[in-house]
Amino acid sequence: MNELSIPAESLASRIRQVQEATHGISEQYPRTYIRRCIEQDRFPDEMWRAMGEYGLLGLSVPEKFGGSGGGVVEIVALAEALALSGVPTLFLVVTGLGRVPIVRHGTPEQIKKFVTPTCDGSIKLCFAITEPNAGTNSFNMSTLATRDGEGWVLNGQKVFISGARDADIMLVIARTQKASELQHRTEGMSLFVVDMKTPGITLQQLNIQVETAERQYMVFFDNVHLPADALIGEAGKGAKLMFEGLNSERLLAAAAALGMGDYALKKAVAYAMERKPFGKPIGSYQALQHRMALAKAELEAARLMTYSAAERFDAGEDAGAHANMAKLLASRAAVAAVEASIQTHGGYAFDRDYDVVTLWPMVRLMEIAPINNEMLMNYIGEHVLGLPKSY
C-alpha cells in the first residue's frame, strides 16, 4: 500500500504535500549520494526504491492502477523538489512522460502490465524518440515496425536515450508506415512498449559530459520481435499520443531546471554571506546582489508558468503553448541562476569540491533538451502569435 495518496485540494496544498514527502527522500539520499552514483557510473537504485516505497513514483498514476493519484502537478512538484535538494533525476522525466500515453490510451491490461510496476520501482521505464538523422524533426524518423502475424518486427535506431541501460522497458516511437508513402507526415507513427531483454536490441553508450547518474545511449533495433500487446493505442495514430507525453516531459524538465536553479542560488547566497575579502560580505555588492536577485525573480516567474501549464494539462485543456513557454523560461532562468552562482564563487566555482561547476552542464543542457529553446520560440511565434512558419 502506497504511503502517499493525493486528495482533491488547492494547488498550493498539492505541491506542499509532495514537497514534504520528498524531504524524507532527500534527507536519506542527499547530494553526496547522487555524486557518488555519478562517480561510480551506477543508477541510484536505493533512492529509486525508496521513492517507490514512499509512493512518490506512483504520482500521476490513478490509484486503481496502483498509483498514488494526483496528476502532472504532483509529479512536476516531485521533480522540482528533488532538484531543489540537489538530487535531480532525468529518469523521473522519461518515466513521467512515458506513462502518459499508456495511462490515457492503453488497455487496462497494458496499464497494469507496463505502468503499475513502475509505481513501486520494480520496473523502470524509459523513452525513445530521437534519431541520428531526424533530430528535432521527429516526423522524419525512419525506425520502422512492420506486421508479423499478430505482432510486429522493429528495425532502426535511436539516440540520446537517457537511462537505456537501466530500463526494463522502453516506450518507442516508430513508423508503421514510411513517410514517403503518406500524404501527411504526421500519419503512420505508432507507440510500442519494448521489453529491453528482447533479442536484437544493442546499446552503445555515448560520451556525454553531463553530471547525471543516468547515461545516454544509442539504441539499435535489429529484427526485434514484439507481441501484439506492445502496441499502445491505434497503429498509425501515435503522433497525437506522442505529443501528450512530450508536453508533460517539457513540464518535468522545467521543474528540474527550476529546482536546480534555486539550489545553485542558495549556494551562491550562502557563500556571498561568508566571503569577506574587503571586510564585508560580497553579498552586499550590488554587482553580485542584483544578479542573484534577477535570477530569483526569473525563477519565480517561470515557476508560476510551469504550474499553470501543469494545471491546464490535468484539467484536460490544451497545454502545449504553456508547456513550451514554461520550459523556455525555466531553462533560461536556471542558466542565469547557475551563472550567478559561478560568478559569486569566483575561482572557487571551478573547484569540483564546491559543487558549483558540476551544475553547469545539466542546466545548460536544459536549453537544448528535451527540445531546444529555438524550436519552442518557433512554436510560440507560429501557434501563439500567428506569425508565418519559420522552419
XYZ file of C-alpha atoms in Angstrom:
391
model
C 0.000 0.000 0.000
C 1.458 3.358 -1.001
C 2.037 5.805 1.846
C 1.155 8.809 -0.306
C -2.367 9.458 -1.516
C -3.355 12.741 -3.171
C -6.793 14.194 -2.310
C -8.507 16.987 -4.216
C -7.008 20.149 -2.756
C -5.754 23.563 -3.770
C -2.671 23.828 -5.965
C -0.515 25.053 -3.084
C -1.640 22.163 -0.861
C -0.950 19.620 -3.592
C 2.559 20.963 -4.099
C 3.280 21.229 -0.387
C 2.244 17.635 0.315
C 4.633 16.335 -2.336
C 7.458 18.564 -1.096
C 7.033 17.291 2.455
C 7.085 13.671 1.321
C 10.145 14.310 -0.860
C 12.037 15.844 2.063
C 12.342 12.398 3.638
C 13.999 11.090 0.467
C 16.449 13.972 0.096
C 17.485 13.684 3.757
C 18.198 9.989 3.322
C 19.801 10.388 -0.121
C 21.453 13.825 -0.290
C 23.559 15.446 -2.987
C 26.632 13.493 -1.866
C 24.778 10.256 -2.636
C 23.991 11.304 -6.218
C 27.548 12.479 -6.806
C 28.819 9.106 -5.602
C 26.461 7.322 -8.029
C 27.751 9.543 -10.844
C 31.364 8.770 -9.979
C 30.625 5.041 -9.776
C 28.618 5.101 -13.024
C 25.582 3.439 -11.489
C 21.876 4.114 -11.260
C 20.636 5.446 -7.873
C 18.722 2.236 -7.165
C 18.451 2.760 -3.415
C 16.860 6.183 -3.814
C 14.584 4.966 -6.609
C 13.278 2.071 -4.499
C 12.733 4.404 -1.536
C 10.725 6.743 -3.765
C 8.583 3.769 -4.699
C 8.072 2.842 -1.048
C 7.057 6.427 -0.199
C 4.522 6.361 -3.026
C 6.321 9.128 -4.895
C 6.917 7.125 -8.067
C 3.183 6.479 -8.224
C 2.298 10.154 -8.551
C 0.130 10.954 -11.605
C -0.979 7.302 -11.864
C -4.585 6.552 -10.777
C -4.926 4.640 -7.504
C -6.961 1.939 -9.231
C -3.804 1.059 -11.162
C -1.570 1.004 -8.089
C -0.523 4.640 -8.226
C -0.771 7.456 -5.703
C -3.212 9.553 -7.700
C -2.783 13.195 -8.499
C -1.741 14.491 -11.863
C 1.076 16.218 -13.685
C 1.073 18.913 -10.979
C 2.190 16.354 -8.401
C 4.942 14.709 -10.438
C 6.174 18.156 -11.523
C 6.334 19.104 -7.830
C 8.335 15.941 -7.188
C 10.836 16.727 -9.969
C 11.295 20.251 -8.633
C 11.645 19.144 -5.002
C 14.312 16.564 -5.856
C 16.313 19.075 -7.895
C 15.948 21.714 -5.188
C 17.682 19.268 -2.844
C 20.474 18.706 -5.365
C 19.315 15.238 -6.444
C 17.712 15.730 -9.885
C 16.999 12.592 -11.863
C 16.441 12.501 -15.611
C 14.837 9.110 -15.211
C 11.850 10.691 -13.494
C 11.396 12.896 -16.571
C 11.365 9.975 -19.021
C 9.202 7.858 -16.689
C 6.697 10.658 -16.261
C 6.323 11.309 -19.974
C 6.412 7.641 -20.967
C 3.488 6.708 -18.727
C 1.140 9.441 -20.007
C 0.088 7.850 -23.333
C -0.099 4.380 -21.766
C -2.402 5.542 -18.956
C -4.525 7.601 -21.345
C -4.742 5.211 -24.289
C -3.618 1.771 -23.155
C -5.979 -1.044 -22.228
C -6.450 -1.831 -18.516
C -4.283 -4.897 -19.059
C -1.492 -2.826 -20.643
C -1.606 -0.251 -17.846
C -1.350 -2.967 -15.200
C 1.495 -4.650 -17.094
C 3.572 -1.614 -18.079
C 2.641 1.189 -15.672
C 1.650 -0.362 -12.320
C 5.106 -1.915 -11.680
C 6.762 1.477 -12.260
C 4.877 2.863 -9.254
C 6.922 0.868 -6.743
C 10.110 0.956 -8.792
C 10.159 -2.773 -9.537
C 10.168 -1.976 -13.269
C 11.870 1.039 -14.828
C 10.553 2.692 -17.987
C 12.490 4.911 -20.397
C 11.537 6.654 -23.636
C 12.972 6.643 -27.174
C 12.058 9.097 -29.904
C 15.165 10.954 -31.192
C 17.066 9.535 -34.183
C 20.511 10.449 -35.572
C 19.212 11.614 -38.957
C 15.986 13.195 -37.735
C 16.936 15.095 -34.591
C 14.271 17.644 -33.659
C 12.218 16.714 -36.743
C 10.601 13.634 -35.222
C 8.321 13.185 -38.238
C 11.438 12.402 -40.274
C 12.191 9.283 -38.228
C 12.912 6.076 -40.097
C 12.706 3.412 -37.354
C 10.073 1.045 -38.724
C 7.761 -1.552 -37.198
C 6.242 -3.977 -39.703
C 3.467 -6.514 -39.189
C 4.490 -10.046 -38.251
C 1.373 -12.135 -37.794
C -0.413 -10.608 -34.798
C 2.781 -8.893 -33.648
C 5.466 -6.627 -35.077
C 9.140 -6.568 -36.083
C 11.090 -3.438 -35.153
C 14.163 -2.151 -37.013
C 16.060 1.124 -36.709
C 17.974 3.176 -34.175
C 17.509 5.904 -31.579
C 19.992 8.294 -29.975
C 20.350 10.316 -26.736
C 18.232 7.796 -24.840
C 18.559 8.525 -21.120
C 18.926 5.501 -18.867
C 18.509 2.863 -21.581
C 20.938 0.559 -19.768
C 18.953 0.736 -16.539
C 15.456 0.424 -18.027
C 13.403 -2.765 -18.059
C 11.003 -1.489 -20.703
C 11.168 1.327 -23.248
C 8.380 3.302 -24.905
C 9.476 3.546 -28.539
C 8.025 5.837 -31.199
C 8.320 4.172 -34.598
C 6.799 4.379 -38.025
C 4.356 1.697 -39.066
C 4.190 3.330 -42.492
C 7.054 5.064 -44.262
C 6.697 8.840 -44.563
C 7.302 8.602 -48.337
C 4.133 6.503 -48.656
C 1.884 9.031 -46.914
C 0.259 12.312 -47.846
C 0.681 13.761 -44.364
C 3.922 13.241 -42.429
C 2.074 13.181 -39.082
C 0.424 9.925 -40.039
C 1.847 6.423 -39.831
C 3.538 6.732 -36.414
C 2.876 4.310 -33.556
C 3.836 3.744 -29.921
C 5.272 0.457 -28.682
C 6.407 -0.770 -25.279
C 9.557 -2.834 -25.784
C 10.979 -5.300 -23.279
C 14.694 -4.452 -23.101
C 15.597 -8.136 -22.788
C 14.177 -8.867 -26.237
C 16.826 -10.249 -28.640
C 18.049 -7.795 -31.262
C 18.499 -4.742 -29.003
C 22.020 -3.314 -28.757
C 23.174 -0.341 -26.678
C 26.131 1.957 -27.310
C 26.980 4.405 -24.521
C 27.626 7.978 -25.626
C 30.401 10.070 -24.096
C 28.084 12.831 -22.864
C 29.711 15.127 -20.304
C 26.681 15.894 -18.122
C 26.728 15.256 -14.373
C 23.798 12.842 -14.036
C 23.527 9.293 -12.776
C 21.736 8.329 -15.991
C 23.947 7.798 -19.036
C 22.938 8.476 -22.639
C 22.806 5.743 -25.279
C 22.489 4.954 -28.941
C 19.958 2.113 -29.216
C 19.875 -0.261 -32.191
C 16.871 -2.460 -33.087
C 17.701 -5.381 -35.370
C 14.646 -7.527 -36.173
C 13.219 -7.098 -32.671
C 10.014 -9.152 -32.425
C 7.190 -7.524 -30.466
C 3.934 -9.123 -29.287
C 0.542 -7.688 -30.229
C 0.063 -6.034 -26.833
C 3.239 -3.972 -27.297
C 1.234 -1.503 -29.412
C -0.327 1.352 -27.432
C -3.467 2.776 -28.974
C -4.201 2.506 -32.684
C -1.481 1.782 -35.222
C -0.545 4.825 -37.270
C -2.247 7.269 -34.868
C 0.617 7.684 -32.429
C 1.575 11.302 -33.191
C -1.176 12.785 -31.023
C -0.395 10.345 -28.228
C 3.282 11.218 -28.505
C 2.696 14.946 -28.074
C 0.556 14.390 -24.997
C 3.586 12.785 -23.403
C 6.008 15.396 -24.722
C 4.031 18.230 -23.114
C 4.417 16.556 -19.730
C 8.105 15.974 -20.488
C 8.626 19.705 -21.035
C 6.969 20.469 -17.710
C 9.081 17.892 -15.882
C 12.222 19.322 -17.486
C 11.100 22.820 -16.485
C 10.583 21.656 -12.906
C 14.041 20.076 -12.754
C 15.557 23.290 -14.123
C 13.716 25.383 -11.529
C 14.909 23.187 -8.682
C 18.499 23.220 -9.869
C 18.382 26.975 -10.361
C 17.198 27.568 -6.808
C 19.707 25.032 -5.491
C 22.548 26.916 -7.206
C 21.208 30.247 -5.967
C 21.095 29.015 -2.368
C 24.739 28.054 -2.635
C 25.548 31.497 -4.033
C 23.710 33.309 -1.242
C 25.383 31.227 1.474
C 28.832 31.847 0.002
C 28.131 35.563 -0.524
C 27.256 35.924 3.163
C 30.506 34.281 4.299
C 33.064 35.644 1.835
C 34.600 38.958 3.074
C 37.769 39.786 1.104
C 37.355 43.523 1.822
C 35.907 43.227 5.300
C 32.207 42.916 4.490
C 30.178 40.169 2.777
C 30.408 40.207 -1.012
C 26.644 39.723 -0.992
C 26.386 43.426 -0.156
C 27.941 44.319 -3.527
C 25.224 45.343 -5.964
C 27.116 43.800 -8.888
C 26.512 40.371 -7.336
C 23.348 41.093 -5.379
C 21.416 42.367 -8.401
C 22.496 39.396 -10.487
C 21.190 36.972 -7.865
C 18.013 38.994 -7.317
C 17.191 38.995 -11.030
C 17.826 35.264 -11.259
C 15.446 34.665 -8.350
C 12.725 36.823 -9.910
C 13.041 34.957 -13.205
C 12.883 31.585 -11.450
C 9.693 32.562 -9.643
C 8.067 33.819 -12.849
C 8.963 30.572 -14.627
C 7.607 28.592 -11.670
C 4.211 30.277 -11.979
C 4.085 29.445 -15.692
C 5.129 25.830 -15.054
C 2.402 25.088 -12.524
C -0.184 26.992 -14.550
C 0.644 24.732 -17.502
C 0.513 21.634 -15.294
C -2.946 22.623 -14.035
C -4.115 23.067 -17.625
C -2.755 19.632 -18.513
C -4.562 17.997 -15.579
C -7.793 19.810 -16.469
C -7.711 18.260 -19.937
C -7.071 21.583 -21.653
C -4.579 22.196 -24.461
C -1.374 22.843 -22.511
C 1.011 22.919 -25.489
C 1.716 26.654 -25.582
C 2.011 26.970 -21.814
C 4.244 23.886 -21.537
C 6.560 25.269 -24.203
C 6.709 28.673 -22.524
C 7.362 27.064 -19.147
C 10.284 25.010 -20.410
C 11.730 28.015 -22.264
C 11.518 30.350 -19.257
C 12.622 27.778 -16.674
C 15.713 26.676 -18.582
C 16.806 30.276 -19.185
C 16.210 31.193 -15.541
C 18.166 28.159 -14.331
C 21.129 29.034 -16.537
C 21.079 32.602 -15.189
C 20.969 31.296 -11.611
C 23.923 28.951 -12.087
C 25.879 31.684 -13.857
C 25.180 33.975 -10.886
C 26.425 31.266 -8.543
C 29.582 30.753 -10.604
C 30.308 34.481 -10.675
C 29.701 34.765 -6.939
C 32.077 31.907 -6.127
C 34.753 33.268 -8.463
C 37.671 30.895 -8.936
C 36.303 28.505 -6.321
C 33.323 27.836 -8.587
C 35.651 25.723 -10.729
C 36.816 23.620 -7.811
C 34.678 20.479 -8.036
C 34.653 20.211 -4.249
C 32.498 23.342 -4.130
C 29.967 21.534 -6.360
C 29.063 24.579 -8.438
C 30.637 23.970 -11.834
C 29.174 20.451 -11.661
C 25.706 22.001 -12.018
C 26.510 23.888 -15.210
C 26.401 21.096 -17.854
C 22.939 19.871 -16.849
C 21.256 23.287 -16.660
C 22.880 24.292 -19.942
C 21.605 21.053 -21.441
C 18.093 22.127 -20.445
C 18.244 24.870 -23.095
C 18.791 22.125 -25.701
C 16.889 19.110 -24.386
C 14.359 17.630 -24.341
C 13.759 20.154 -27.108
C 15.873 23.181 -27.946
C 14.616 26.613 -26.980
C 14.763 27.859 -30.566
C 12.076 25.354 -31.559
C 9.983 26.434 -28.583
C 10.173 30.031 -29.772
C 9.269 28.874 -33.280
C 6.156 27.254 -31.803
C 5.220 30.348 -29.825
C 5.766 32.567 -32.842
C 3.619 30.438 -35.108
C 0.915 28.988 -32.842
C 0.536 31.743 -30.242
C 1.388 34.920 -32.143
C 0.089 33.708 -35.517
C 3.307 34.514 -37.390
C 4.406 32.609 -40.542
C 6.120 29.278 -40.002
C 9.856 29.894 -39.745
C 11.319 26.461 -40.489
